[in-house]
Short mmCIF file of C-alpha atoms in Angstrom, two decimals:
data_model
loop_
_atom_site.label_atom_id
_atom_site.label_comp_id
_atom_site.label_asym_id
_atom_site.label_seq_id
_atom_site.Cartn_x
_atom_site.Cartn_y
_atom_site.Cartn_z
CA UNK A 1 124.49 28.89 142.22
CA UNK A 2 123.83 32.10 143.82
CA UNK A 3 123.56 34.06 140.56
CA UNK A 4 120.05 32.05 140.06
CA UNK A 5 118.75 33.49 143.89
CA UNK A 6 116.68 35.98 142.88
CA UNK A 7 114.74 33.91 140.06
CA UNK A 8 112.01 32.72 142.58
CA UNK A 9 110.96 36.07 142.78
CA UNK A 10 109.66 36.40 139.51
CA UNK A 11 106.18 36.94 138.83
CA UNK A 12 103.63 34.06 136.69
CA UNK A 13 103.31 34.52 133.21
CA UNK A 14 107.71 35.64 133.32
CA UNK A 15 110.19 33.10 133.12
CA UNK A 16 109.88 29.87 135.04
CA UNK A 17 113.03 29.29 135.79
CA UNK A 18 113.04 29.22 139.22
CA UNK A 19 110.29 25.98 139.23
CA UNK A 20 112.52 23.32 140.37
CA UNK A 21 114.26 24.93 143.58
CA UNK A 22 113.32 22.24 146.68
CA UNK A 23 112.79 24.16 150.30
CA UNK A 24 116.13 21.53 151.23
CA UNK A 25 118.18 23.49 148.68
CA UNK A 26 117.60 27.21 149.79
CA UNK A 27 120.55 28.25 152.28
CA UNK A 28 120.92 31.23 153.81
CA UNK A 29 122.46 34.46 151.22
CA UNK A 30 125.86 35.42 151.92
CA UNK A 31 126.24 39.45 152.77
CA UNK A 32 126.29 41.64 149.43
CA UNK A 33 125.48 38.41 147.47
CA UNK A 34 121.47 39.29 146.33
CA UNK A 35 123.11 42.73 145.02
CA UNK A 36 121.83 41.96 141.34
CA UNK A 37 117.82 41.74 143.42
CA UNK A 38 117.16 45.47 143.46
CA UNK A 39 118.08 45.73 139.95
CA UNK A 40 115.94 43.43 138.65
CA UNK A 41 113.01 44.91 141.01
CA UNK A 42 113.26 48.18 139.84
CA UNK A 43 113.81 47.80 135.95
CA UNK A 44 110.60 45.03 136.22
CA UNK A 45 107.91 47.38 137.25
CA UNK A 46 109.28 50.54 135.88
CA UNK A 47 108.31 49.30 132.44
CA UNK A 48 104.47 49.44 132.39
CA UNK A 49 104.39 52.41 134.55
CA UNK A 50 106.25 54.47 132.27
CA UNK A 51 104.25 53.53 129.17
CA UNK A 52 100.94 53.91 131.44
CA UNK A 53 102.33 57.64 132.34
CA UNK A 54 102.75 58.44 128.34
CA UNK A 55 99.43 56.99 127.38
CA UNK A 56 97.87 59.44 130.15
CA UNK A 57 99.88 62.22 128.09
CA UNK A 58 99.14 61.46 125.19
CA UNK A 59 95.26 61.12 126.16
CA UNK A 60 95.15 64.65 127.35
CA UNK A 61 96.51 66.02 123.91
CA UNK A 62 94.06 66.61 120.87
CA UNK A 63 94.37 63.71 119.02
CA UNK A 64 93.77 63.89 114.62
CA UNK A 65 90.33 62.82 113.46
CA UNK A 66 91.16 62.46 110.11
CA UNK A 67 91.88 59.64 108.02
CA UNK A 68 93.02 59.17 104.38
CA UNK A 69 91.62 56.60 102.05
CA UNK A 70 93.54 54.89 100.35
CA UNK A 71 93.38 51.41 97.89
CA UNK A 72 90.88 48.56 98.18
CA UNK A 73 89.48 50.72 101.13
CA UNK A 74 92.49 50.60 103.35
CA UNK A 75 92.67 53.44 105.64
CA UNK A 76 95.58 55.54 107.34
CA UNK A 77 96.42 58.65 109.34
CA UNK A 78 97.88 61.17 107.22
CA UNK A 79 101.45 62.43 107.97
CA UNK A 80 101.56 65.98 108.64
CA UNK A 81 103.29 66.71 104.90
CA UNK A 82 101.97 64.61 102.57
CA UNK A 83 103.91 64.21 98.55
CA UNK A 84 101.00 63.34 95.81
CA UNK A 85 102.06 63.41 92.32
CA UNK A 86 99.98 65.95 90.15
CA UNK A 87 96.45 64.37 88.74
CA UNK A 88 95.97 62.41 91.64
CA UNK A 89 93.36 61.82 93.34
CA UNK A 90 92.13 62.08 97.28
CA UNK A 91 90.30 61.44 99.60
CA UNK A 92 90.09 62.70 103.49
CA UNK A 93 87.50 61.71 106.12
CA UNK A 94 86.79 63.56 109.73
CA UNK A 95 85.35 61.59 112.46
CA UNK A 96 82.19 63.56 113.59
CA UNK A 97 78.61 64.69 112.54
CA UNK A 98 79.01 68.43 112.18
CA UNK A 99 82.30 68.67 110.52
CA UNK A 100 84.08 71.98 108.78
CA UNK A 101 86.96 72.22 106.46
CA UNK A 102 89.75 73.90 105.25
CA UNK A 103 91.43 74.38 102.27
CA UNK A 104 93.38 76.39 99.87
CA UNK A 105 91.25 79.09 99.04
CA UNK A 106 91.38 79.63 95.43
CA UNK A 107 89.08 76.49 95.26
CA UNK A 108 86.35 78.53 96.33
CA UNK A 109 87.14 81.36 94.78
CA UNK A 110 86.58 79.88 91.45
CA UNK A 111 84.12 77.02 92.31
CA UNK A 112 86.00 74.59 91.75
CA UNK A 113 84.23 71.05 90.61
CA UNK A 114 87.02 68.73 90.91
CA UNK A 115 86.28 69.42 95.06
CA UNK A 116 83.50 67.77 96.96
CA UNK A 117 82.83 68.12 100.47
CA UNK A 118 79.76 66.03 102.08
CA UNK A 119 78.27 65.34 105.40
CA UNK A 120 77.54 61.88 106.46
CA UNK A 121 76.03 60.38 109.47
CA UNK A 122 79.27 60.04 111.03
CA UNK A 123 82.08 61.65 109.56
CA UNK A 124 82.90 64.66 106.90
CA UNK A 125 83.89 63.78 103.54
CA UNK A 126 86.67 65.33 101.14
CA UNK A 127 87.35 64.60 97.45
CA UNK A 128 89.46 66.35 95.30
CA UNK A 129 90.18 64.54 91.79
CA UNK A 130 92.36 65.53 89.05
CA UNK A 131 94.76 67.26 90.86
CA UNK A 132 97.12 69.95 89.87
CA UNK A 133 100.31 71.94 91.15
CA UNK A 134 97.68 74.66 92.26
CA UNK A 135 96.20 72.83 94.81
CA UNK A 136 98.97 72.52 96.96
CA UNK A 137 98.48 73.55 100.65
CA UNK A 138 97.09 72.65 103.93
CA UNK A 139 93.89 70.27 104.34
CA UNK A 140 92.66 70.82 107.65
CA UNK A 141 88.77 69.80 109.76
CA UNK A 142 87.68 70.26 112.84
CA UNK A 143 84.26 68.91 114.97
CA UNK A 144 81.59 71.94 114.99
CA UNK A 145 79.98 72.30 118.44
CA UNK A 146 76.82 74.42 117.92
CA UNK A 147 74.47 75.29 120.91
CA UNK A 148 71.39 76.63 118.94
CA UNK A 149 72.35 79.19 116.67
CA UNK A 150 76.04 79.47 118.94
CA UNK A 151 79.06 77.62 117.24
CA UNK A 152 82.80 76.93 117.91
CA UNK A 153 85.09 74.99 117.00
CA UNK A 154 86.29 71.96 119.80
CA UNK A 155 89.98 72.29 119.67
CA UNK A 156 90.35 68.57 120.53
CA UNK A 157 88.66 67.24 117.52
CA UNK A 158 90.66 68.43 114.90
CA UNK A 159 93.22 67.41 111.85
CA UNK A 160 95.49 68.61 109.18
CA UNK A 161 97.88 67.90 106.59
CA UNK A 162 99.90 69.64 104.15
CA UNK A 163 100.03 67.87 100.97
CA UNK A 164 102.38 68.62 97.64
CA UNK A 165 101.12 68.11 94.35
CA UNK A 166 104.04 67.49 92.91
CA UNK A 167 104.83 68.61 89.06
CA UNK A 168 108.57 69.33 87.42
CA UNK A 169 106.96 71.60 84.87
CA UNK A 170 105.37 73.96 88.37
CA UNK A 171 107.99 73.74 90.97
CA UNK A 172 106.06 76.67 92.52
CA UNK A 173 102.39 76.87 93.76
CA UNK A 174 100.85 78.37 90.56
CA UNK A 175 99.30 82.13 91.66
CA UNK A 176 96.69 84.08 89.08
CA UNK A 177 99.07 86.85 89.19
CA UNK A 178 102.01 87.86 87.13
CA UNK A 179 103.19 90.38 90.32
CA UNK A 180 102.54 90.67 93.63
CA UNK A 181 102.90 93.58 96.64
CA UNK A 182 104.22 92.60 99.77
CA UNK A 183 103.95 94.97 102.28
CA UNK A 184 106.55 95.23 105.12
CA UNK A 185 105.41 96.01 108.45
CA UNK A 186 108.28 96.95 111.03
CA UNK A 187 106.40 95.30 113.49
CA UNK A 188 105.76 92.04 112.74
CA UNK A 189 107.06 89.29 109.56
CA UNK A 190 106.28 89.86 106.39
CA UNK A 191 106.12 86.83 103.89
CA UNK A 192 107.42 86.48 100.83
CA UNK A 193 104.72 83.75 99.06
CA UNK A 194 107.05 81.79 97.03
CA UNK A 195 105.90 78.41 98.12
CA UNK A 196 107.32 75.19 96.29
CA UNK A 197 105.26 72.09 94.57
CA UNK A 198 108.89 69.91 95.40
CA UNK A 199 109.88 69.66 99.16
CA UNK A 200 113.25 68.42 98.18
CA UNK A 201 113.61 71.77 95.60
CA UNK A 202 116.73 74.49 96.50
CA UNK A 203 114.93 77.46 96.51
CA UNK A 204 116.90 80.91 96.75
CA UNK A 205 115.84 84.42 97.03
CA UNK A 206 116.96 87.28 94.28
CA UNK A 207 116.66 90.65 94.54
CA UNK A 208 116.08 92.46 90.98
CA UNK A 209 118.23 95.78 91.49
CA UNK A 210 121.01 95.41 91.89
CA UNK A 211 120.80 92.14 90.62
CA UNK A 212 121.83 89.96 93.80
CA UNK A 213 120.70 86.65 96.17
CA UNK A 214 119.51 87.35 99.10
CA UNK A 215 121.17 84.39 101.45
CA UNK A 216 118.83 83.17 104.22
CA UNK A 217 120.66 83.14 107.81
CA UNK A 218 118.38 81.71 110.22
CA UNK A 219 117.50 84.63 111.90
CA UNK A 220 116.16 87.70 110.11
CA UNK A 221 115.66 86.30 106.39
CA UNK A 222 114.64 81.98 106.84
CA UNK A 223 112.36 79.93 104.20
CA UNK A 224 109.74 77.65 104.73
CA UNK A 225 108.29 75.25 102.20
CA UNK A 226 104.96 75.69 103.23
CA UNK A 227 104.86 79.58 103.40
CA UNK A 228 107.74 81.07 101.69
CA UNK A 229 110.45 83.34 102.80
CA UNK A 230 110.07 85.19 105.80
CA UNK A 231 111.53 88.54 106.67
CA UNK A 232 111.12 88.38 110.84
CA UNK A 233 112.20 92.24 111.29
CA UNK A 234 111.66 93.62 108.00
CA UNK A 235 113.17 97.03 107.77
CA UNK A 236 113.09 99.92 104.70
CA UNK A 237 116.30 98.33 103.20
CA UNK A 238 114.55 95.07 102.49
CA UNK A 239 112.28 97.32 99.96
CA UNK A 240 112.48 97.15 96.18
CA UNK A 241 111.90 94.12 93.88
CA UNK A 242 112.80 90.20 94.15
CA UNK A 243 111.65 86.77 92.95
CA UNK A 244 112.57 83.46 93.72
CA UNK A 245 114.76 80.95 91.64
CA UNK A 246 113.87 76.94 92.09
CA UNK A 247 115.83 74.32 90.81
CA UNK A 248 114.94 70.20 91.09
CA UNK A 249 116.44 67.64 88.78
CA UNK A 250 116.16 69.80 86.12
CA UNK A 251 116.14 73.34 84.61
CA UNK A 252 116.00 76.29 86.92
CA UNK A 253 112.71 77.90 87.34
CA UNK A 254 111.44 81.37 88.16
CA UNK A 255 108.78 82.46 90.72
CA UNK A 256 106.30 85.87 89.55
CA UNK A 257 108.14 89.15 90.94
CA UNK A 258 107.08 90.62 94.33
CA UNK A 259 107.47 94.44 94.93
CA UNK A 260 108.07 95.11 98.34
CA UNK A 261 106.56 98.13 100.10
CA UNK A 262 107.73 99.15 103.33
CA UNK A 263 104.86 101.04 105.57
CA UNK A 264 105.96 103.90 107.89
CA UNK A 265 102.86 103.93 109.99
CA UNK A 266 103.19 101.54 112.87
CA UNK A 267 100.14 99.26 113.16
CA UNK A 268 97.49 100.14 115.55
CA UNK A 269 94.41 101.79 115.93
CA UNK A 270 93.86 104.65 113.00
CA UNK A 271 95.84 107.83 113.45
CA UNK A 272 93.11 110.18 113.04
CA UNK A 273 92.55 114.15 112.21
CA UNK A 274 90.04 116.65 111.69
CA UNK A 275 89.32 119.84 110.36
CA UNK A 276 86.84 122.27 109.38
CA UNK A 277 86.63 124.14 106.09
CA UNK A 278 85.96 127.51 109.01
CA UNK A 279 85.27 127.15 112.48
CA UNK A 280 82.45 130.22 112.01
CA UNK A 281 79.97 130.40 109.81
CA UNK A 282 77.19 132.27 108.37
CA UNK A 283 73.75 131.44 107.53
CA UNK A 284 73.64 130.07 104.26
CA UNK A 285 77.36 129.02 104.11
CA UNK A 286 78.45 125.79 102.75
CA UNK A 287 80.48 123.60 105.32
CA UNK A 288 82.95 120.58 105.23
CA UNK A 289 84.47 118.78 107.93
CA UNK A 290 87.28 116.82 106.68
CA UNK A 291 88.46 113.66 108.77
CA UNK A 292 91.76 112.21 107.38
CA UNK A 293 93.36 108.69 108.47
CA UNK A 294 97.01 107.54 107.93
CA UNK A 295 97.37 103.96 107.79
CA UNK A 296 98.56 100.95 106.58
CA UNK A 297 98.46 100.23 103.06
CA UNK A 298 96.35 97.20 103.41
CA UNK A 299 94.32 97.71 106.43
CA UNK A 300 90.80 99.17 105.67
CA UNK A 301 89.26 102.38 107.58
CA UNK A 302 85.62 102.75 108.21
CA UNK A 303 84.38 106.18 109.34
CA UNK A 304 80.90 107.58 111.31
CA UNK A 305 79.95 110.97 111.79
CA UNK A 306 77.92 112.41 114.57
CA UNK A 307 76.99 115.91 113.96
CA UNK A 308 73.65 118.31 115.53
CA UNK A 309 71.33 118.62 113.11
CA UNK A 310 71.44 114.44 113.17
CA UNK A 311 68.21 113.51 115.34
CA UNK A 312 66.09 115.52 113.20
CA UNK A 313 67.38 113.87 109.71
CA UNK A 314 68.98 117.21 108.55
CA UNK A 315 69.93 116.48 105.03
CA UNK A 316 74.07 116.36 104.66
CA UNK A 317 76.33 114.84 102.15
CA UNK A 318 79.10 112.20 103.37
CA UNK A 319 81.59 110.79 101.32
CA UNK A 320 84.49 108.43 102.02
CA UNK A 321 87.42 108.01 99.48
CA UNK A 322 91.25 106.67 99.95
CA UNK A 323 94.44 106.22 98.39
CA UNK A 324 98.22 104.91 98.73
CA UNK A 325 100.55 107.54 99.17
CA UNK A 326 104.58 107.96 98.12
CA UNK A 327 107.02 108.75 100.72
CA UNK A 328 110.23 108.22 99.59
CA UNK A 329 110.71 105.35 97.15
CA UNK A 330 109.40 102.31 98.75
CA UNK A 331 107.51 103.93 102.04
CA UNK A 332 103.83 103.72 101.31
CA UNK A 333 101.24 104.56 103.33
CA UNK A 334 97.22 104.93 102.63
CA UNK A 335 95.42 107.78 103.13
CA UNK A 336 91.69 107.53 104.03
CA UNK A 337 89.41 110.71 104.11
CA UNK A 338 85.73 110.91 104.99
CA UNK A 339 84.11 114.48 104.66
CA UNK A 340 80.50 115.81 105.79
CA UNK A 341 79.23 118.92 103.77
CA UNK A 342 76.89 120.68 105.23
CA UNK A 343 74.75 123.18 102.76
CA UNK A 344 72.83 126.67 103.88
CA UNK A 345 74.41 126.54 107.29
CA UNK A 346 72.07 127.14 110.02
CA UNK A 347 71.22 128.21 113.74
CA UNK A 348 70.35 124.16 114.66
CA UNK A 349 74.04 123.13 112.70
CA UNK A 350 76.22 124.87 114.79
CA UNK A 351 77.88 122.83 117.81
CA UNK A 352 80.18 119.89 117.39
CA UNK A 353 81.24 117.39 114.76
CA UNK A 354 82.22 113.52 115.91
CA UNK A 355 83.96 112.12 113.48
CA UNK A 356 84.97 107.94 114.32
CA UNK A 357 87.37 105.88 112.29
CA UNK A 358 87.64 101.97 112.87
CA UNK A 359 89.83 99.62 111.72
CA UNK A 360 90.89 96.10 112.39
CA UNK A 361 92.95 96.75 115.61
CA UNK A 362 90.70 99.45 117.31
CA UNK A 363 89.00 102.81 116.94
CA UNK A 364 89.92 106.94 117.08
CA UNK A 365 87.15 109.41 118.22
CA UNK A 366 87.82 113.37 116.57
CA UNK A 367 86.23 116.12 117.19
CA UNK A 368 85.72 119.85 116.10
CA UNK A 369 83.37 122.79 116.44
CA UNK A 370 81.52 125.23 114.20
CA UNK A 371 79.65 128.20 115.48
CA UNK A 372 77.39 130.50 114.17
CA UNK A 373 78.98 134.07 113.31
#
């Protein structure tokens, strides 16, 4: 009998077991005998406020505002990989009324008209019909938050899926090219773009010459489906030629060929010089004043000049050229010059010669004189 004690002390709407007990038939508990009491008090309540405590969690997280459409106007959450079969179609909505996409970028590049993308009153609209291998990649949206002519994206309204469109004749993403450079930066990764069309596909890395596979460990060489394979400390052995080799139910298949350039020049702002053709000259002398970058091979230079005769509009010639340079098979580097001529050198052009060269991680102020002799 005492193993039905604690029963009374359930709450309504639990079991109602312990309806029956009479006030005459309560004695008083034995020592140690209510043991099982705290155990049922503690699991009891624990319940709700543990799911209470992960709701509050999972409030304070972004949460996806887009939806995919699917038959007879059934909707769902996307997964964050989605598997289509080629020459599908689809359909993706974002909760909001200013809403911006994402998607792979070739679409725009060539104006694609199987895409449609549409503002409604409240939500953003995304069709793309007829689908194809090529259009594999990550869907993404986000809410707009615009204060006048100030915008941003909110971070908390946002959504994204990666979807494969699957096809057994284009187990890679199809690219416009037939070869690709991939530069390697000893800095920072450097990807190799071989991504698949299959998620389930082997995919292996080959290096041309010597003809070998290059095995994937984890660490410095790993692959990812949606990117490709990643060098994480790419050094200059890692230079030279490869492709990838994809194989799924079927006959192998080869990716384009990537030649891989290693850069010497460490990234950062541009690694400027300067010179003058003479740091004298006569009247009437012609003048340059040469400013030379070394860079990265795919990071772009801009240059300004800032030279005497510039308040009153003296007339000069600037020109700006650049080029990749050869160190040693597989080191590349680009070379970017800008040079100011100065013609019938004068009295008001001597002084000094600012040259500034910008790129995307910061700017390099040079400067030189020329005097009058």
């Amino acid at each position: 009998v005492s193993a039905w004690l604690p029963l009374p002390l359930l709450s309504v709407g639990e079991s109602g077991a312990g309806v029956g007990w009479s006030a005459k038939g309560k004695r008083p508990k034995e020592p140690g005998e209510n043991k099982i009491k705290p155990l049922n008090k503690k699991v009891k309540p624990k319940i709700p406020k543990l799911k209470e405590k992960e709701s509050t969690d999972s409030s304070s997280k972004s949460q996806s505002i887009m939806t995919q459409v699917m038959d007879k106007g059934r909707f769902q959450k996307p997964a964050a990989t989605l598997s289509l079969s080629a020459g599908q179609n689809i359909e993706l909505r974002c909760k909001g009324n200013n809403i911006r996409w994402s998607y792979p970028s070739y679409l725009d590049t060539f104006k694609d008209s199987r895409l449609s993308i549409k503002q409604l009153d409240r939500y953003g609209q995304l069709i793309l019909v007829n689908s194809t291998a090529a259009d594999t990649g990550e869907y993404s949206c986000w809410l707009q938050l615009c204060h006048g002519d100030n915008c941003k994206k909110d971070e908390s309204k946002t959504g994204s899926t990666y979807i494969f469109f699957t096809d057994k004749g284009e187990l890679f993403v199809p690219t416009p090219n037939y070869f690709e450079i991939v530069y390697l930066h000893p800095d920072k990764p450097s990807v190799i773009p071989c991504r698949i069309t299959i998620p389930s596909a082997k995919v292996t890395l080959h290096r041309e010459f010597p003809a070998e596979e290059i095995k994937t460990d984890g660490t410095n060489v790993i692959y990812d489906m949606k990117r490709g394979f990643i060098y994480q400390h790419p050094t200059s052995d890692h230079k030279g030629v490869v492709y990838c080799r994809a194989e799924s139910q079927g006959a192998p298949q080869i990716s384009i060929k990537y030649q891989l350039l290693y850069v010497e020049v460490p990234s950062g702002p541009p690694s400027t010089t300067i010179m003058a053709s003479s740091s004298q000259a006569e009247g009437g002398d012609n003048v340059n004043i040469l400013c030379t970058v070394l860079g990265e091979p795919d990071i772009e230079v801009k240059f300004s000049w800032m030279y005497p005769g510039q308040e009153s509009e003296r007339p000069v010639t600037i020109q700006d050229s650049w080029r990749l340079i050869n160190r040693g098979i597989g080191h590349t580097t680009r070379i970017s010059r800008s040079v100011i001529v100065i013609e019938d050198f004068e009295t008001s052009d001597a002084g000094n010669y600012v040259c500034v060269a910008q790129n995307s991680r910061g700017q390099t102020t040079v400067a030189t004189s020329v005097e009058l002799a």
